[in-house]
Coordinates of C-alpha atoms and ligand atoms in Angstrom, one line a residue:
M1 CA 111.3 32.6 24.9
K2 CA 108.9 31.1 27.2
L3 CA 107.1 34.6 27.6
L4 CA 106.6 34.1 23.7
R5 CA 105.6 31.1 23.2
A6 CA 103.1 31.7 25.7
L7 CA 101.4 34.5 24.1
V8 CA 101.6 32.4 20.5
L9 CA 100.3 29.4 21.7
P10 CA 96.8 31.0 22.4
A11 CA 96.6 32.1 18.4
L12 CA 97.6 28.5 17.0
W13 CA 95.7 26.8 19.4
V14 CA 92.9 27.8 16.3
L15 CA 95.1 26.7 13.5
P16 CA 94.6 23.0 12.9
L17 CA 98.5 22.3 12.9
P18 CA 100.8 22.8 14.8
S19 CA 103.6 24.8 14.0
F20 CA 107.3 23.4 14.2
A21 CA 110.0 26.0 13.2
A22 CA 108.7 27.9 16.8
D23 CA 108.8 24.5 18.5
A24 CA 111.1 25.3 21.3
V25 CA 113.1 22.3 21.4
V26 CA 114.0 22.9 17.2
T27 CA 115.3 25.5 17.8
R28 CA 117.7 24.4 20.8
L29 CA 118.4 21.0 19.0
Q30 CA 119.6 23.4 16.4
D31 CA 121.6 25.5 18.5
K32 CA 123.3 22.7 20.3
I33 CA 124.2 20.6 16.9
A34 CA 126.1 23.6 15.2
Q35 CA 128.9 23.8 18.6
D36 CA 128.5 19.8 19.1
P37 CA 132.0 18.3 17.3
Y38 CA 130.5 14.8 18.6
P39 CA 129.5 13.3 15.5
E40 CA 133.3 14.6 14.1
Y41 CA 134.5 12.9 17.1
L42 CA 132.4 9.5 16.4
A43 CA 132.5 9.2 13.2
S44 CA 136.3 9.6 13.1
T45 CA 136.8 6.6 15.6
L46 CA 135.1 4.5 13.3
V47 CA 137.9 4.9 11.0
N48 CA 140.4 5.0 13.5
E49 CA 139.6 2.3 15.7
V50 CA 138.2 0.4 13.4
G51 CA 138.8 1.3 10.0
P52 CA 137.3 -0.8 7.0
R53 CA 134.4 -2.6 7.9
F54 CA 133.2 -5.5 5.5
A55 CA 130.4 -7.4 5.8
G56 CA 131.5 -11.4 7.1
S57 CA 135.0 -9.7 8.4
D58 CA 136.4 -9.4 11.5
G59 CA 136.5 -5.7 11.4
Y60 CA 133.3 -6.2 10.7
E61 CA 133.0 -7.9 13.9
H62 CA 135.0 -5.1 15.3
A63 CA 132.7 -2.2 14.4
V64 CA 129.5 -4.4 16.2
V65 CA 131.6 -4.1 19.1
W66 CA 132.6 -1.2 18.2
A67 CA 128.6 0.6 17.7
L68 CA 127.1 -1.4 20.5
Q69 CA 130.0 0.6 23.1
K70 CA 129.4 3.8 21.2
L71 CA 125.8 3.4 21.0
D72 CA 125.9 2.9 25.3
A73 CA 128.1 5.5 25.9
A74 CA 126.0 7.9 24.3
G75 CA 123.2 7.8 26.4
L76 CA 120.3 5.8 24.0
K77 CA 118.2 2.8 25.5
N78 CA 117.3 -0.8 24.4
V79 CA 121.0 -1.0 22.8
H80 CA 121.3 -4.7 21.0
A81 CA 122.6 -6.5 18.2
E82 CA 120.1 -8.4 15.9
P83 CA 121.1 -11.4 14.4
V84 CA 122.2 -11.4 10.5
I85 CA 123.7 -14.1 8.8
L86 CA 126.3 -12.8 6.0
P87 CA 127.9 -13.2 2.5
R88 CA 131.6 -14.5 2.6
W89 CA 133.6 -13.1 -0.1
V90 CA 137.3 -12.4 -0.2
R91 CA 139.4 -9.9 -2.5
G92 CA 142.7 -11.5 -2.3
A93 CA 145.5 -10.8 -5.0
T94 CA 144.9 -8.3 -8.5
S95 CA 147.5 -7.6 -10.6
V96 CA 146.9 -6.3 -14.1
E97 CA 149.1 -5.3 -16.5
L98 CA 148.8 -3.1 -19.9
V99 CA 152.0 -5.7 -22.2
T100 CA 153.7 -3.0 -23.7
S101 CA 156.3 -5.7 -26.0
G102 CA 156.5 -9.5 -26.0
V103 CA 157.7 -9.6 -22.1
D104 CA 157.5 -5.8 -20.4
S105 CA 154.8 -4.5 -18.9
L106 CA 153.3 -2.0 -17.3
P107 CA 151.1 -1.9 -14.0
L108 CA 147.3 -1.1 -14.0
N109 CA 146.0 0.1 -10.2
A110 CA 142.7 -1.7 -10.2
V111 CA 140.4 -4.1 -7.6
A112 CA 138.0 -6.3 -8.2
L113 CA 134.3 -5.3 -8.2
G114 CA 132.2 -6.7 -5.2
G115 CA 131.9 -10.3 -6.4
S116 CA 134.3 -10.8 -9.3
V117 CA 135.0 -14.5 -9.6
G118 CA 139.0 -15.7 -10.9
T119 CA 140.6 -15.9 -12.5
D120 CA 143.2 -19.2 -12.7
N121 CA 146.1 -19.4 -11.4
Y122 CA 147.8 -18.6 -15.1
G123 CA 145.7 -15.4 -15.9
I124 CA 144.1 -13.8 -18.9
E125 CA 146.5 -12.8 -21.2
A126 CA 144.2 -11.0 -24.3
D127 CA 143.9 -8.1 -25.8
V128 CA 141.5 -5.6 -25.2
V129 CA 138.1 -4.1 -27.2
R130 CA 136.8 -0.5 -25.7
V131 CA 134.3 0.8 -25.7
E132 CA 132.1 4.0 -24.3
S133 CA 129.4 2.6 -22.5
L134 CA 127.2 -0.2 -21.9
E135 CA 124.8 0.6 -24.9
Q136 CA 127.7 0.3 -27.5
L137 CA 128.8 -2.8 -25.7
R138 CA 125.4 -4.3 -26.1
Q139 CA 125.9 -3.9 -29.6
L140 CA 129.0 -5.5 -29.8
T141 CA 128.2 -9.1 -31.6
V142 CA 129.4 -12.3 -30.4
A143 CA 132.3 -12.3 -32.9
Q144 CA 133.6 -9.1 -31.8
V145 CA 134.5 -10.7 -27.7
R146 CA 135.0 -13.2 -27.4
G147 CA 138.4 -14.3 -25.7
R148 CA 138.6 -10.7 -25.4
V149 CA 139.1 -8.1 -22.2
V150 CA 136.9 -5.7 -22.3
F151 CA 137.4 -1.7 -21.3
I152 CA 133.8 0.4 -21.0
D153 CA 136.2 3.2 -21.1
W154 CA 133.1 5.6 -19.2
R155 CA 133.8 9.0 -17.5
M156 CA 131.3 9.6 -14.6
P157 CA 129.9 13.5 -14.1
R158 CA 130.8 15.0 -11.2
S159 CA 126.8 16.3 -10.4
R160 CA 125.4 18.2 -7.0
D161 CA 122.4 15.6 -7.7
G162 CA 124.0 11.7 -7.8
S163 CA 122.5 12.6 -11.0
G164 CA 126.5 10.9 -12.5
Y165 CA 126.7 7.7 -10.3
G166 CA 122.7 7.3 -11.7
Q167 CA 123.6 6.5 -15.0
G168 CA 127.6 5.5 -14.2
Y169 CA 125.6 2.7 -11.8
P170 CA 124.1 0.5 -14.4
V171 CA 128.0 0.1 -16.2
R172 CA 128.2 -1.5 -13.1
A173 CA 126.3 -3.4 -12.6
F174 CA 124.9 -4.8 -15.6
G175 CA 128.5 -4.8 -17.6
P176 CA 130.7 -8.0 -16.4
A177 CA 126.6 -9.6 -17.3
E178 CA 127.2 -7.7 -21.2
A179 CA 130.3 -8.9 -21.3
G180 CA 130.4 -12.7 -20.7
R181 CA 126.9 -13.4 -22.5
R182 CA 129.5 -12.2 -25.2
G183 CA 132.4 -14.9 -24.0
A184 CA 134.8 -11.9 -23.0
A185 CA 137.7 -13.5 -21.1
A186 CA 137.3 -10.3 -19.1
I187 CA 136.1 -7.2 -18.2
L188 CA 137.6 -4.2 -17.0
I189 CA 135.6 -0.6 -16.1
R190 CA 137.3 2.8 -15.8
S191 CA 135.9 3.7 -12.0
L192 CA 132.8 5.3 -11.4
S193 CA 135.1 8.5 -10.2
T194 CA 134.8 11.7 -10.1
A195 CA 138.6 12.3 -9.7
G196 CA 141.6 12.5 -11.9
D197 CA 143.4 9.9 -9.6
D198 CA 145.0 7.0 -9.0
A199 CA 142.5 4.7 -7.0
P200 CA 140.2 2.3 -8.3
H201 CA 136.5 1.8 -7.2
T202 CA 135.0 -0.8 -5.8
G203 CA 131.2 -1.6 -5.8
G204 CA 129.2 -4.2 -6.7
T205 CA 128.1 -6.2 -9.8
Q206 CA 125.3 -8.6 -10.8
Y207 CA 125.8 -11.7 -13.0
G208 CA 121.9 -12.5 -13.3
D209 CA 121.6 -16.1 -15.2
A210 CA 124.7 -14.4 -17.4
P211 CA 128.5 -16.8 -17.5
K212 CA 130.5 -14.9 -14.7
I213 CA 134.3 -13.3 -15.6
P214 CA 136.7 -12.0 -13.8
A215 CA 135.6 -8.1 -13.4
L216 CA 137.0 -5.4 -12.1
A217 CA 137.5 -1.1 -12.1
L218 CA 140.5 0.1 -12.9
S219 CA 141.6 3.9 -11.6
P220 CA 141.2 7.1 -13.4
Q221 CA 144.5 7.4 -14.5
A222 CA 145.1 3.4 -15.0
A223 CA 141.9 4.0 -17.6
D224 CA 143.8 7.3 -19.3
R225 CA 147.1 5.2 -20.3
L226 CA 144.7 1.4 -21.7
S227 CA 142.5 4.5 -23.7
A228 CA 145.9 6.0 -24.6
V229 CA 147.3 2.3 -25.9
V230 CA 143.9 0.7 -27.2
R231 CA 143.9 4.3 -29.7
A232 CA 147.1 4.4 -30.7
G233 CA 146.6 0.7 -32.3
G234 CA 145.6 -2.2 -30.0
A235 CA 146.6 -3.2 -26.1
T236 CA 146.4 -6.4 -24.8
V237 CA 146.2 -7.4 -21.0
R238 CA 147.4 -9.4 -18.5
I239 CA 145.0 -10.6 -15.7
K240 CA 145.6 -12.0 -12.8
L241 CA 143.1 -12.0 -9.9
F242 CA 142.8 -14.7 -6.9
T243 CA 138.9 -13.7 -5.6
R244 CA 137.8 -16.5 -3.1
E245 CA 133.6 -16.7 -2.2
L246 CA 133.0 -18.9 1.1
G247 CA 130.4 -20.3 3.3
A248 CA 128.2 -17.3 4.9
V249 CA 128.5 -16.0 8.5
Y250 CA 127.1 -15.1 11.3
S251 CA 127.1 -12.0 12.2
S252 CA 124.6 -9.0 14.0
Q253 CA 123.5 -5.4 13.1
V254 CA 123.1 -2.7 16.2
V255 CA 119.7 -1.4 16.9
A256 CA 119.2 1.3 19.6
E257 CA 116.7 4.2 20.9
V258 CA 115.5 7.2 22.5
P259 CA 112.0 4.9 23.5
G260 CA 109.3 8.1 23.2
K261 CA 106.1 7.0 25.0
T262 CA 103.7 5.1 22.2
D263 CA 105.9 2.0 20.5
E264 CA 105.1 3.7 17.0
V265 CA 109.1 4.5 15.7
V266 CA 110.1 6.0 13.6
L267 CA 113.5 4.9 12.1
L268 CA 117.1 6.2 11.2
G269 CA 119.2 4.1 9.2
A270 CA 122.9 4.3 8.3
H271 CA 125.5 1.1 7.7
L272 CA 127.8 -0.3 10.0
D273 CA 129.2 -1.8 7.1
S274 CA 132.4 -1.0 4.5
W275 CA 133.5 -1.7 1.5
D276 CA 137.0 -4.1 2.1
I277 CA 140.1 -1.2 1.0
T278 CA 138.6 1.0 2.8
P279 CA 138.3 2.6 6.0
G280 CA 134.5 4.0 4.5
A281 CA 134.7 7.4 6.1
D282 CA 132.2 9.5 4.0
D283 CA 131.0 5.9 3.1
D284 CA 129.0 5.4 5.4
A285 CA 131.0 6.6 9.3
A286 CA 129.3 9.1 8.1
G287 CA 126.2 8.6 8.3
V288 CA 127.0 6.6 11.8
A289 CA 127.4 9.8 13.1
I290 CA 124.7 11.1 11.3
V291 CA 121.8 8.9 13.4
T292 CA 123.4 8.5 16.0
G293 CA 124.4 12.5 16.8
A294 CA 120.8 13.0 16.0
A295 CA 119.3 10.4 18.3
R296 CA 122.1 11.4 20.9
A297 CA 121.2 15.1 20.8
I298 CA 117.0 14.3 21.4
M299 CA 118.2 12.7 23.8
K300 CA 120.7 15.5 25.8
Y301 CA 118.8 18.4 24.4
G302 CA 115.1 17.4 24.3
K303 CA 112.3 15.4 26.0
K304 CA 111.1 11.8 26.2
P305 CA 109.2 12.2 22.1
L306 CA 105.5 10.4 21.9
R307 CA 107.0 7.8 19.1
T308 CA 110.1 6.0 19.9
I309 CA 113.7 6.9 17.7
R310 CA 115.2 3.9 16.6
I311 CA 118.8 4.3 15.3
V312 CA 119.8 1.0 12.8
L313 CA 122.9 0.9 11.8
Y314 CA 123.2 -2.5 9.4
A315 CA 125.2 -5.7 8.2
N316 CA 126.1 -5.1 5.2
E317 CA 124.5 -2.9 2.1
E318 CA 127.9 -3.3 0.2
F319 CA 127.4 -6.8 -1.1
G320 CA 124.0 -7.4 -1.4
V321 CA 122.0 -5.6 1.9
S322 CA 121.5 -8.2 4.3
G323 CA 120.9 -6.0 6.9
G324 CA 118.3 -4.5 5.1
R325 CA 116.0 -7.4 4.6
A326 CA 116.6 -9.1 7.6
Y327 CA 115.8 -6.2 9.2
A328 CA 112.3 -5.8 7.6
E329 CA 111.2 -10.1 8.0
A330 CA 112.5 -9.6 11.9
H331 CA 110.2 -6.4 12.6
A332 CA 107.0 -7.6 10.5
A333 CA 104.8 -8.2 12.5
E334 CA 105.3 -4.2 13.7
L335 CA 105.9 -2.8 10.6
D336 CA 102.9 -1.0 10.1
R337 CA 104.0 1.0 13.5
H338 CA 106.7 2.7 11.7
V339 CA 105.1 5.6 11.1
L340 CA 108.7 7.0 8.8
A341 CA 112.3 5.5 7.6
M342 CA 115.4 7.6 7.4
E343 CA 118.6 6.3 5.8
A344 CA 121.9 8.7 5.8
D345 CA 124.1 6.5 3.2
V346 CA 125.2 9.5 0.7
G347 CA 128.5 11.1 3.4
S348 CA 129.1 13.8 5.0
A349 CA 128.3 16.7 2.8
P350 CA 125.5 19.0 3.7
V351 CA 121.6 18.7 2.1
W352 CA 120.5 20.7 0.1
R353 CA 117.5 19.5 -0.5
I354 CA 114.8 17.1 1.5
G355 CA 113.1 14.5 -1.0
S356 CA 110.4 12.5 0.7
K357 CA 108.1 10.1 -1.1
L358 CA 104.7 10.1 1.3
P359 CA 101.3 9.6 1.7
E360 CA 99.0 12.3 1.2
Q361 CA 97.7 12.5 5.0
A362 CA 101.5 13.4 5.7
E363 CA 101.3 16.4 3.8
P364 CA 100.9 19.2 6.5
L365 CA 104.0 17.2 8.1
R366 CA 106.3 17.6 4.7
S367 CA 105.3 21.1 5.4
A368 CA 105.7 21.9 8.6
L369 CA 109.7 20.5 8.1
L370 CA 110.1 22.3 4.8
A371 CA 109.2 25.1 7.7
A372 CA 111.7 24.2 10.5
L373 CA 114.7 22.9 8.1
A374 CA 114.7 26.2 6.0
P375 CA 117.1 27.8 8.9
L376 CA 119.6 24.6 8.0
G377 CA 120.0 26.0 4.4
V378 CA 116.6 22.9 2.5
A379 CA 115.2 23.1 0.3
D380 CA 111.9 20.9 -1.1
G381 CA 113.1 18.2 -3.2
P382 CA 111.4 15.3 -5.6
R383 CA 108.5 13.4 -4.3
D384 CA 109.3 10.8 -5.6
D385 CA 112.3 9.5 -3.6
G386 CA 112.6 7.0 -0.9
G387 CA 115.5 7.8 0.4
G388 CA 118.5 4.3 1.0
T389 CA 119.2 1.0 0.0
D390 CA 118.4 -0.7 4.1
I391 CA 115.4 1.5 4.4
G392 CA 113.4 0.0 0.7
P393 CA 112.4 -3.2 2.4
L394 CA 110.2 -1.2 4.6
V395 CA 109.1 1.8 2.1
R396 CA 108.1 -1.3 -0.3
A397 CA 105.5 -2.8 2.7
G398 CA 104.6 0.6 2.9
V399 CA 106.3 2.7 5.6
P400 CA 106.6 7.1 4.0
A401 CA 110.2 7.5 3.9
L402 CA 112.4 10.8 3.5
A403 CA 115.6 10.9 1.7
P404 CA 116.8 14.3 3.4
L405 CA 119.7 14.8 0.1
Q406 CA 123.2 15.6 0.7
D407 CA 125.5 17.6 -1.9
T408 CA 127.5 14.8 -3.8
S409 CA 129.4 16.9 -5.9
R410 CA 132.8 15.7 -4.4
Y411 CA 130.9 12.6 -2.9
F412 CA 132.2 10.2 -5.7
D413 CA 136.2 11.7 -6.5
V414 CA 136.5 8.4 -3.3
H415 CA 133.1 7.0 -2.9
H416 CA 134.0 3.3 -2.3
A417 CA 138.1 4.3 -2.8
A418 CA 140.5 3.7 -0.2
T419 CA 141.2 7.8 -0.3
D420 CA 137.5 7.5 1.9
T421 CA 139.9 8.7 4.7
L422 CA 139.2 11.1 7.5
D423 CA 140.9 14.2 5.2
H424 CA 137.9 14.0 3.1
L425 CA 135.0 15.1 5.7
D426 CA 133.9 17.7 5.3
R427 CA 132.8 18.9 9.2
A428 CA 130.9 21.5 9.6
G429 CA 127.6 19.8 6.4
L430 CA 128.2 16.8 9.3
R431 CA 126.6 18.8 12.1
Q432 CA 124.3 20.1 9.9
N433 CA 123.1 16.8 8.4
V434 CA 122.7 15.9 12.1
A435 CA 120.9 19.1 13.0
V436 CA 118.5 18.0 10.3
Y437 CA 117.9 14.3 11.3
A438 CA 117.6 15.5 15.0
T439 CA 115.1 18.0 14.0
A440 CA 113.0 15.9 11.6
A441 CA 113.1 13.5 13.3
W442 CA 112.0 15.0 16.8
I443 CA 109.1 16.7 14.8
A444 CA 107.8 13.2 12.8
A445 CA 107.6 11.7 16.5
N446 CA 106.0 14.6 17.9
W447 CA 103.6 14.7 14.6
P448 CA 99.6 14.9 16.5
G449 CA 98.4 12.8 13.9
P450 CA 99.0 9.5 11.7
L451 CA 101.7 10.3 8.7
G452 CA 99.9 7.5 6.4
R453 CA 101.1 4.5 4.4
L454 CA 102.0 4.4 1.7
P455 CA 101.0 1.4 -1.4
A456 CA 102.8 -1.4 0.0
G457 CA 104.7 -3.5 -3.0
E458 CA 105.9 -0.7 -4.7
A459 CA 109.4 0.1 -5.9
H460 CA 111.1 3.0 -4.7
Ligands
ZN501 ZN1 127.2 4.0 1.8

């Protein structure tokens, strides 16, 4: 291999750009990662030793200690915690019942949406008004909604490119505000789930300036049941929900590095927190394992890179992006030295294409990356995709981004639900992700020239 490179190299000198596809380090990284069980090990210890780790909870603090210890054990350098302030919201007891005769009732499996207000001690009992989409709800008048429980019975389609969730996200994010503005007593949504099971899926919602009403997601089977009863002539539900909002807490997020020869930074992010109802194997123990696995592989099987590769395990992606904002603020003075950012937050299924948001100047890097990622089965993707939520503040500040796009066909079966357990993890997919991140990080960290900046302030 060395001899071959020696023969090939003189020919490359006449080319303006390096070909990382033939790079011996890239080949070694991809070969070694394909046989390395480390990412599965790491994800499983986060799930088994820590479990649910919602921002502001004791579980999250355990996750911080876990991360400091594991990143250090992985051989990474400059392992440290950085301060972040986290909101504190507690779910409390939850019950939704379908009233079947004057007194009898049938429990419906439901969870509060993140940040939902609760009911009083007596709860709510009201008739249900069912719509099949957010648009239908927007067409209802106050007279049609006031005092009733809105039920958005929208079914999320399965998709490989995440577009089903893209369509469904507004139902969860804005449905409660639309219902509240029309005087609803509460809102139930069919979970943004592609499974047909009895597991409800939570997620954040935004009341904005609308009146705050209790907002819950029904499991797919509970939604089927309620839907059938409403369509057969109408339904009444009883809801009790005892959520509480507590004061903010001081906490941390965790940073580590593969030191480079310069102080320029290639950033790989994932989020350490999970929703409170789930051990969060795919979301986002998988992402933590992908970025940590990639950095560890470069440390172990690569060489000292030109630029520093920095891992950030963000606090609170799920409930307000506290960590993403805190990092961008704390590192504002060095953001112009952040040359590229990537975030792993779509589970463990394989990457099938690479989205990107890169300046013109980085076009040759993009071509080199595509050639080096082809052996991993990765194709070209959309050029206006700046990736995940936590690196959003960096992208808006002008930092170029890559978005390795994972197959989401099964991801939304378990996303934000108690069913997001280790048995759902795609072990081969996890290794392929590690190889993709390691390859991209290695090439970007060693690219022999500036990558340029995005126009600052642009939404991504
Ligand atoms: Zn996530």
